[in-house]
Coordinates of N, CA and C in Angstrom, one line a residue:
X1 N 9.3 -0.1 -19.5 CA 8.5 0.4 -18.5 C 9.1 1.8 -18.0
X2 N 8.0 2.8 -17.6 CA 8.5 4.0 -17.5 C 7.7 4.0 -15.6
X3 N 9.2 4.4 -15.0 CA 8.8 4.5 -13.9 C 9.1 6.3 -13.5
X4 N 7.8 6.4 -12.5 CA 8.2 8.1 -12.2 C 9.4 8.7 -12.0
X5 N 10.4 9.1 -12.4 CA 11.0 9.9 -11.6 C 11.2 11.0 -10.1
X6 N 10.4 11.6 -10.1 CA 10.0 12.2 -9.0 C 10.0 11.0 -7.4
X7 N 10.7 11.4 -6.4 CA 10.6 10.5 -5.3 C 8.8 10.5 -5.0
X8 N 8.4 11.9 -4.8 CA 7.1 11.9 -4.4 C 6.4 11.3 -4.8
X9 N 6.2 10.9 -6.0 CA 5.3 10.7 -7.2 C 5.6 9.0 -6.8
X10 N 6.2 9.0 -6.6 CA 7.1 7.6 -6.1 C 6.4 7.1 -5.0
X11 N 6.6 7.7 -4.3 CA 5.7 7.2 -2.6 C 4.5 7.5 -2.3
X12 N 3.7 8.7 -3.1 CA 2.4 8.3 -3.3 C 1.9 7.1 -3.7
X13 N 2.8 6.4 -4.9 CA 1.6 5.1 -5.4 C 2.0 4.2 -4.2
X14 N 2.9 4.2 -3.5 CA 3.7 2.7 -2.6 C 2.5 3.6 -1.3
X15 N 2.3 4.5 -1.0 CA 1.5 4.4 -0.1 C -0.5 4.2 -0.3
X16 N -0.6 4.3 -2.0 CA -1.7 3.8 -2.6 C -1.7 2.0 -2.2
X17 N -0.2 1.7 -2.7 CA 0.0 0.1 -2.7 C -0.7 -0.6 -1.1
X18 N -0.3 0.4 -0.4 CA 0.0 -0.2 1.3 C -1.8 -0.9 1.5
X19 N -2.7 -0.6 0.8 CA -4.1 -0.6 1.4 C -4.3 -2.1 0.0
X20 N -3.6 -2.7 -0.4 CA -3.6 -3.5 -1.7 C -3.0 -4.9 -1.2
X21 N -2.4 -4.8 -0.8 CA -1.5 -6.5 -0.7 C -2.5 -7.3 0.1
X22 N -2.3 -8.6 0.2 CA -3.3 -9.5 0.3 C -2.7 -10.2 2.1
X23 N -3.7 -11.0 2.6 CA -3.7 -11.2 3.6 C -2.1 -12.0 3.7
X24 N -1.6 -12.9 3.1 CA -0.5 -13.4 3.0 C 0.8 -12.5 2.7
X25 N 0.4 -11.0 2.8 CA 1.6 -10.2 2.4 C 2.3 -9.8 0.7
X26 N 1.3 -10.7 -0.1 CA 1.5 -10.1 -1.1 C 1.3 -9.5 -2.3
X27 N 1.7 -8.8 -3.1 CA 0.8 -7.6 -3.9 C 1.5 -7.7 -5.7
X28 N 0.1 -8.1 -6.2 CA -0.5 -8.2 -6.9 C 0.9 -7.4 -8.0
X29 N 1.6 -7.7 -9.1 CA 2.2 -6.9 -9.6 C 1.5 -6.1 -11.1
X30 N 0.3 -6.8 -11.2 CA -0.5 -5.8 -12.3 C -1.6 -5.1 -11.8
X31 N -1.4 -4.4 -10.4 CA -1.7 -3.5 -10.0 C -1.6 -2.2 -10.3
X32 N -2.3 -1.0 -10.8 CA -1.7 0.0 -11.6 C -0.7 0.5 -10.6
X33 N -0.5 0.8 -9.7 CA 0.4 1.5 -9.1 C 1.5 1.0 -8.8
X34 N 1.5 -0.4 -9.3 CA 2.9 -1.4 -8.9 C 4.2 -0.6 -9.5
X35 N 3.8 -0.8 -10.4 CA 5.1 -0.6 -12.1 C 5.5 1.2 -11.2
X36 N 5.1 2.0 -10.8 CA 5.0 3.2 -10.8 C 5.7 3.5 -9.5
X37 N 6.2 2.1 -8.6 CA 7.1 2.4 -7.5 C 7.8 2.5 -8.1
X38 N 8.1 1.3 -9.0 CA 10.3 1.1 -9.4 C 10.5 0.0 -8.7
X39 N 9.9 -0.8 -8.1 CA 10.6 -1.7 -7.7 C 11.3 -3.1 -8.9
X40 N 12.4 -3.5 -8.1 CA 13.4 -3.9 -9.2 C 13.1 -5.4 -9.2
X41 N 12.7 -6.3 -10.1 CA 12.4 -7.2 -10.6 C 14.0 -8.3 -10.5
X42 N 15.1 -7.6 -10.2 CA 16.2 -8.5 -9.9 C 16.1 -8.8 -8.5
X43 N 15.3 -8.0 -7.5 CA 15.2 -8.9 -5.6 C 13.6 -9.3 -6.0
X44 N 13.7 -10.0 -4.8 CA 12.1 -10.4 -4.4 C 11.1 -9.5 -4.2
X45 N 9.7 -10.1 -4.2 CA 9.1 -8.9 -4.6 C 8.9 -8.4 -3.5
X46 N 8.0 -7.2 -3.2 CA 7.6 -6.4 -1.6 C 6.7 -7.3 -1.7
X47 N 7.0 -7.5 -0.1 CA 6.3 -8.3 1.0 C 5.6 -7.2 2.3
X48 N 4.4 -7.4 2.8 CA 3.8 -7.1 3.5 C 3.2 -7.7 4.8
X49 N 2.8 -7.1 5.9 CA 2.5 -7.6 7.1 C 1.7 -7.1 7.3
X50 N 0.3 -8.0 8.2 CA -1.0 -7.5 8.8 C -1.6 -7.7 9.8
X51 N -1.2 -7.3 10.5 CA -1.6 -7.5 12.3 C -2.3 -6.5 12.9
X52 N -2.8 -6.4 14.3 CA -3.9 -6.1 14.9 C -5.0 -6.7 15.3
X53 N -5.9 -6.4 16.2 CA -7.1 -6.8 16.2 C -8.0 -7.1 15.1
X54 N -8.5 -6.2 14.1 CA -9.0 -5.8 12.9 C -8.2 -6.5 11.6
X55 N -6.8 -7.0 12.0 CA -6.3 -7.1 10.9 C -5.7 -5.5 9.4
X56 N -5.8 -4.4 10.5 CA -6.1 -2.9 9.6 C -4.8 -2.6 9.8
X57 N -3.6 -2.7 10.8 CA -2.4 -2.0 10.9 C -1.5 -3.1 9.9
X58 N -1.0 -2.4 9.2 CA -0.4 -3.4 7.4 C 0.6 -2.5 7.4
X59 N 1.8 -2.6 6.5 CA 3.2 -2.0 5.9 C 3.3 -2.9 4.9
X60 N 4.5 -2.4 3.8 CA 5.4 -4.0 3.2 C 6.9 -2.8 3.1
X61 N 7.6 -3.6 2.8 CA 8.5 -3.0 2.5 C 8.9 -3.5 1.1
X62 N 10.0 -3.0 0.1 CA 10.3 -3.7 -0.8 C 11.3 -2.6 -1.8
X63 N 12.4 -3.7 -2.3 CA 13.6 -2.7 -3.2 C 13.0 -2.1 -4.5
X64 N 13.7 -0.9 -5.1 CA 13.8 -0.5 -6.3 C 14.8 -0.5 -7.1
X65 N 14.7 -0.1 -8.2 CA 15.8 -0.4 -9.1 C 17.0 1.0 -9.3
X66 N 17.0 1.6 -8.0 CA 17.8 2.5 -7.5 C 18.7 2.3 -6.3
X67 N 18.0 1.2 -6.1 CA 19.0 0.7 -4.9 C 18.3 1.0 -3.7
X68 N 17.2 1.5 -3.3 CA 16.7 2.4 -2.4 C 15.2 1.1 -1.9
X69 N 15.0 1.6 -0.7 CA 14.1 0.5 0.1 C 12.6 1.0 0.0
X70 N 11.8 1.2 0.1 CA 10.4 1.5 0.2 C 9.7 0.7 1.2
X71 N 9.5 1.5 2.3 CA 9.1 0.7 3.3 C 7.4 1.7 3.4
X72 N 6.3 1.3 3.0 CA 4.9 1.8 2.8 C 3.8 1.3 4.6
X73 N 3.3 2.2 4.9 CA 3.0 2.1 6.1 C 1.6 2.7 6.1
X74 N 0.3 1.2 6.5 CA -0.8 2.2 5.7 C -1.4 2.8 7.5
X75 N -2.2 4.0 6.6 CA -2.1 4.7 8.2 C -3.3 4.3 8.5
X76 N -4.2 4.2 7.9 CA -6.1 4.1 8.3 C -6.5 3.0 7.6
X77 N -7.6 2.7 7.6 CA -8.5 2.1 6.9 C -8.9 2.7 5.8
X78 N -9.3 2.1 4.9 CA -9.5 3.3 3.9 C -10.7 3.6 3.8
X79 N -11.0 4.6 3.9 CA -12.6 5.3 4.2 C -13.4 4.9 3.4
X80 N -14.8 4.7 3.7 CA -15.9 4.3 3.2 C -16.1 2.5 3.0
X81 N -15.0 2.0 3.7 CA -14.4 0.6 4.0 C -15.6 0.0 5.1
X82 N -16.9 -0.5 4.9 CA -17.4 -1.3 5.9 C -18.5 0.3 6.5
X83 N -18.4 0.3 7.8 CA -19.2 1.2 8.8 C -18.1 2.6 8.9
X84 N -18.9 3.4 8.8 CA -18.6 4.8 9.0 C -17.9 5.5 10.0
X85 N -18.5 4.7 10.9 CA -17.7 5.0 12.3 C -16.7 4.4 12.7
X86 N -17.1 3.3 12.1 CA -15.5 2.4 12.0 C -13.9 3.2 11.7
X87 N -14.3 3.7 10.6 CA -13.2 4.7 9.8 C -13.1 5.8 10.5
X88 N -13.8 6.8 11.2 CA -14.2 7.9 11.6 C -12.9 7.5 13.3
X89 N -13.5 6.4 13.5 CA -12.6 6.2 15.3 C -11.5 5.5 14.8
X90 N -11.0 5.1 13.4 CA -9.7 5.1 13.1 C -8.9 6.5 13.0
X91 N -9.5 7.0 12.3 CA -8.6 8.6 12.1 C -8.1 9.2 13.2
X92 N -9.7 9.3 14.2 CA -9.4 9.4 16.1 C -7.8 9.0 16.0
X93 N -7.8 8.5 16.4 CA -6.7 7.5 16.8 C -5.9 7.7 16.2

């Protein structure tokens, strides 16, 4: 498995990941953008949380095989998700 090098390139897909995990906190690992964090297959996998009203404010955190933590924090809804305005008075905010 070839994982990015680049940190950036790195936390782009874990912040792609953030809008992916499932109501129970967990995410899918043949997801394309799984393999492309790094996360290390020797800890448990990233676990995520979803609370709010909407159920829309989510994170997970979870190790790589660097030693290093990834903690993904999704900021919006992801646009074109349901009603327009919905997404539009998330960004507000």
């Amino acid at each position: 498995m070839d994982y990015f090098t680049d940190l950036d390139c790195r936390m782009i897909n874990a912040s792609i990941l953030a809008y992916e995990f499932t109501a129970d906190g967990a995410l899918d690992p043949s997801l394309p953008y799984y393999d492309k964090v790094g996360f290390d297959p020797a800890f448990p996998p990233p676990y995520g949380v979803i609370r709010g009203l909407e159920k829309i404010n989510a994170a997970f955190v979870g190790r790589t095989t660097d030693n290093n933590l990834v903690v993904a924090i999704r900021g919006t809804i992801p646009p074109f998700d349901g009603d327009p305005a919905r997404w539009i008075l998330d960004w507000l905010n």
